[in-house]
């Protein structure tokens, strides 16, 4: 059974800092890995999707890497802003129907 | 494209009552998923439809839960004889049929259920 772990559970940083969120998974036979953002009481917004054949994906200030063999991914956020405050969820797809297995998330607070 | 919509957004019910939630996926998305998220946890997969066929169900989906997707369009999730442990956010997501490696699921805003 796939298990996804995210570290740290919570992170508080001042505005402008660069930061790294970590995700690990136990079964490396994945189709893809996705990072989502969730604002309080809201649904999920997809940030980045990395296919199993890829090593990284970038979107603006976000960069996600994937090391499938070691079962790890990182989400790098450059020059953090208060608007980045949210919960960040990592999810992997390794079933035939692309159902996602999520971690518990990292709650990020960026203070002005 | 209006995105995935869910109705209602909030539902408060008493233990033992039945509740039904609706999800309208992005038009032309063949795949539809239901997830449940409790406080402080990531979403957990409940069930999956491809068009009108329910192809996968999690062990989390007890006999009190039933989901349908008539005509492969909107979907409903019904919970019978609700229990306090059913209190959670119920999330719906949809995606088009494509290469599994590039699938992105688009999530709705969720329905928050509170069972008193």
Coordinates of C-alpha atoms in Angstrom, one line a residue:
Chain A
X1 CA 0.0 0.0 0.0
X2 CA 1.4 3.4 -1.0
X3 CA 2.2 5.8 1.9
X4 CA 3.1 9.4 1.4
X5 CA 4.8 11.4 4.1
X6 CA 5.4 15.2 4.2
X7 CA 7.9 17.0 6.3
X8 CA 7.7 19.4 8.0
X9 CA 4.0 19.4 9.1
X10 CA 4.1 23.2 9.6
X11 CA 6.6 25.9 8.6
X12 CA 6.6 29.6 9.5
X13 CA 9.0 31.9 7.6
X14 CA 9.4 35.6 7.1
X15 CA 8.6 37.1 3.7
X16 CA 11.4 36.8 1.1
X17 CA 12.9 33.5 2.3
X18 CA 13.5 30.6 0.0
X19 CA 12.1 27.4 1.4
X20 CA 11.9 23.6 0.7
X21 CA 9.0 21.3 1.4
X22 CA 9.7 17.5 1.4
X23 CA 7.6 14.6 0.3
X24 CA 8.5 10.9 0.4
X25 CA 6.6 7.8 -0.8
X26 CA 7.0 4.1 -0.2
X27 CA 6.1 2.6 -3.6
X28 CA 8.3 3.9 -6.4
X29 CA 6.1 2.5 -9.2
X30 CA 4.3 5.8 -9.8
X31 CA 2.8 7.3 -12.9
X32 CA 3.3 10.9 -11.7
X33 CA 3.6 13.1 -8.6
X34 CA 1.6 16.2 -8.1
X35 CA 1.9 19.2 -5.7
X36 CA -1.3 20.9 -4.7
X37 CA -2.2 24.0 -2.7
X38 CA -5.1 24.2 -0.4
X39 CA -6.4 27.4 1.2
X40 CA -8.4 27.0 4.5
X41 CA -11.8 25.5 3.9
X42 CA -11.3 25.3 0.1
X43 CA -10.6 22.8 -2.5
X44 CA -7.3 21.9 -4.1
X45 CA -5.4 23.7 -6.8
X46 CA -2.8 21.8 -8.8
X47 CA 0.6 23.5 -8.8
X48 CA 2.9 21.2 -10.6
X49 CA 2.8 17.7 -12.0
X50 CA 5.9 15.6 -12.6
X51 CA 5.7 12.6 -14.8
X52 CA 7.6 9.5 -13.6
X53 CA 10.1 10.0 -16.4
X54 CA 10.9 13.6 -15.5
X55 CA 13.2 14.9 -12.9
X56 CA 11.7 18.4 -12.3
X57 CA 9.1 20.9 -13.3
X58 CA 9.1 24.7 -12.8
X59 CA 6.3 27.2 -12.7
X60 CA 7.2 30.8 -11.8
X61 CA 8.7 30.8 -8.3
X62 CA 8.0 27.1 -7.8
X63 CA 10.3 24.2 -8.7
X64 CA 9.5 20.6 -8.0
X65 CA 11.9 17.8 -8.2
X66 CA 11.4 14.0 -8.3
X67 CA 13.8 11.2 -7.4
X68 CA 11.7 8.2 -8.1
X69 CA 14.3 5.6 -7.1
X70 CA 14.7 7.0 -3.6
X71 CA 10.9 7.8 -3.3
X72 CA 11.4 11.5 -2.7
X73 CA 10.2 14.9 -4.1
X74 CA 10.8 18.4 -3.0
X75 CA 8.9 21.6 -3.7
X76 CA 11.1 24.7 -3.7
X77 CA 9.5 28.1 -3.3
X78 CA 11.6 31.1 -4.1
X79 CA 11.2 34.5 -2.5
X80 CA 8.2 33.6 -0.5
X81 CA 5.3 36.0 -0.1
X82 CA 2.4 36.2 2.4
X83 CA 0.1 35.1 -0.4
X84 CA 1.9 31.8 -0.4
X85 CA 0.5 31.0 3.0
X86 CA -1.6 27.8 2.6
X87 CA -1.3 24.0 3.0
X88 CA 0.8 22.3 0.4
X89 CA -0.1 18.7 -0.4
X90 CA 1.9 16.1 -2.2
X91 CA 0.1 13.3 -4.1
X92 CA 1.2 10.3 -6.1
X93 CA -0.6 8.3 -8.7
X94 CA 0.2 4.6 -9.1
X95 CA -3.0 2.9 -9.7
X96 CA -4.5 1.9 -13.1
X97 CA -7.2 4.5 -12.6
X98 CA -4.9 7.3 -11.6
X99 CA -6.4 7.7 -8.1
X100 CA -4.2 9.8 -5.9
X101 CA -2.6 9.0 -2.6
X102 CA -2.0 12.2 -0.6
X103 CA 0.3 13.1 2.2
X104 CA -1.0 15.1 5.2
X105 CA 0.4 18.3 3.9
X106 CA 2.7 21.1 5.1
X107 CA 1.0 24.1 6.5
X108 CA 3.0 27.2 5.4
X109 CA 2.8 30.6 7.0
X110 CA 4.7 33.5 5.4
X111 CA 4.7 36.6 7.6
X112 CA 5.2 40.1 6.2
Chain B
X1 CA -15.1 26.4 -18.6
X2 CA -16.6 26.9 -15.2
X3 CA -14.6 24.3 -13.3
X4 CA -15.8 21.5 -11.0
X5 CA -18.8 22.5 -8.9
X6 CA -20.2 20.9 -5.8
X7 CA -23.5 21.4 -4.0
X8 CA -24.2 22.1 -1.2
X9 CA -21.0 23.7 0.1
X10 CA -22.0 23.1 3.7
X11 CA -24.4 20.5 5.2
X12 CA -25.3 20.1 8.9
X13 CA -27.3 17.1 9.8
X14 CA -28.3 15.0 12.8
X15 CA -26.9 11.6 13.3
X16 CA -29.0 9.0 11.6
X17 CA -30.2 11.2 8.8
X18 CA -29.4 10.6 5.1
X19 CA -27.5 13.2 3.0
X20 CA -26.8 13.5 -0.7
X21 CA -24.1 15.6 -2.3
X22 CA -23.8 16.5 -6.0
X23 CA -20.8 17.1 -8.2
X24 CA -20.8 18.6 -11.7
X25 CA -17.4 17.9 -13.4
X26 CA -15.8 19.9 -16.1
X27 CA -17.7 19.2 -19.3
X28 CA -16.2 16.4 -21.4
X29 CA -14.2 15.1 -18.5
X30 CA -14.7 11.4 -18.6
X31 CA -13.2 10.6 -15.2
X32 CA -14.7 11.6 -11.9
X33 CA -13.3 11.0 -8.4
X34 CA -14.6 11.4 -4.8
X35 CA -12.3 11.9 -1.9
X36 CA -12.9 12.6 1.8
X37 CA -10.7 14.9 3.9
X38 CA -10.8 15.1 7.7
X39 CA -9.2 17.9 9.7
X40 CA -5.4 17.8 9.5
X41 CA -5.3 15.0 7.0
X42 CA -4.8 14.8 3.3
X43 CA -7.7 13.7 1.1
X44 CA -8.4 10.0 1.0
X45 CA -9.8 8.3 -2.2
X46 CA -13.3 7.0 -2.0
X47 CA -14.5 6.0 -5.5
X48 CA -13.9 6.5 -9.2
X49 CA -16.1 6.7 -12.3
X50 CA -15.1 6.5 -15.9
X51 CA -18.1 7.8 -17.8
X52 CA -21.1 6.1 -16.0
X53 CA -19.2 3.1 -14.8
X54 CA -18.0 2.9 -11.2
X55 CA -14.6 1.2 -11.6
X56 CA -13.0 1.4 -8.2
X57 CA -14.2 1.7 -4.6
X58 CA -12.0 2.2 -1.6
X59 CA -12.5 0.1 1.5
X60 CA -13.4 3.4 3.2
X61 CA -16.7 3.3 1.3
X62 CA -18.9 1.4 3.7
X63 CA -22.3 0.0 2.8
X64 CA -23.8 3.2 4.0
X65 CA -22.2 5.1 1.2
X66 CA -23.4 4.9 -2.4
X67 CA -22.3 6.9 -5.5
X68 CA -23.8 7.2 -8.9
X69 CA -23.0 8.9 -12.1
X70 CA -26.0 8.5 -14.4
X71 CA -25.3 9.2 -18.1
X72 CA -21.7 9.9 -17.3
X73 CA -22.4 13.5 -16.4
X74 CA -22.9 14.7 -12.8
X75 CA -22.4 12.4 -9.8
X76 CA -24.1 12.0 -6.5
X77 CA -22.7 10.7 -3.3
X78 CA -25.3 9.5 -0.7
X79 CA -24.5 8.7 2.9
X80 CA -27.3 6.8 4.8
X81 CA -27.7 6.8 8.5
X82 CA -25.0 9.3 9.1
X83 CA -22.6 9.0 12.0
X84 CA -20.4 11.6 13.7
X85 CA -17.4 10.0 12.1
X86 CA -18.7 10.9 8.7
X87 CA -18.0 14.6 9.5
X88 CA -15.5 15.7 6.9
X89 CA -14.9 17.6 3.7
X90 CA -16.1 15.6 0.6
X91 CA -14.1 16.6 -2.5
X92 CA -14.9 15.8 -6.1
X93 CA -12.4 15.9 -8.9
X94 CA -12.5 15.3 -12.6
X95 CA -10.0 14.7 -15.4
X96 CA -10.1 13.9 -19.1
X97 CA -9.0 10.5 -20.4
X98 CA -5.5 10.9 -21.5
X99 CA -2.0 9.4 -20.8
X100 CA -2.0 8.4 -17.1
X101 CA 1.4 10.0 -16.7
X102 CA 0.1 13.4 -17.6
X103 CA -3.3 13.3 -15.8
X104 CA -4.1 16.3 -13.7
X105 CA -7.2 16.1 -11.5
X106 CA -9.2 19.3 -11.2
X107 CA -10.9 19.6 -7.8
X108 CA -14.1 21.2 -6.8
X109 CA -14.5 23.5 -3.7
X110 CA -15.8 20.6 -1.6
X111 CA -18.9 19.9 0.6
X112 CA -18.3 20.2 4.3
X113 CA -20.5 17.8 6.3
X114 CA -21.1 18.2 10.0
X115 CA -23.0 15.4 11.7
X116 CA -24.3 16.4 15.1

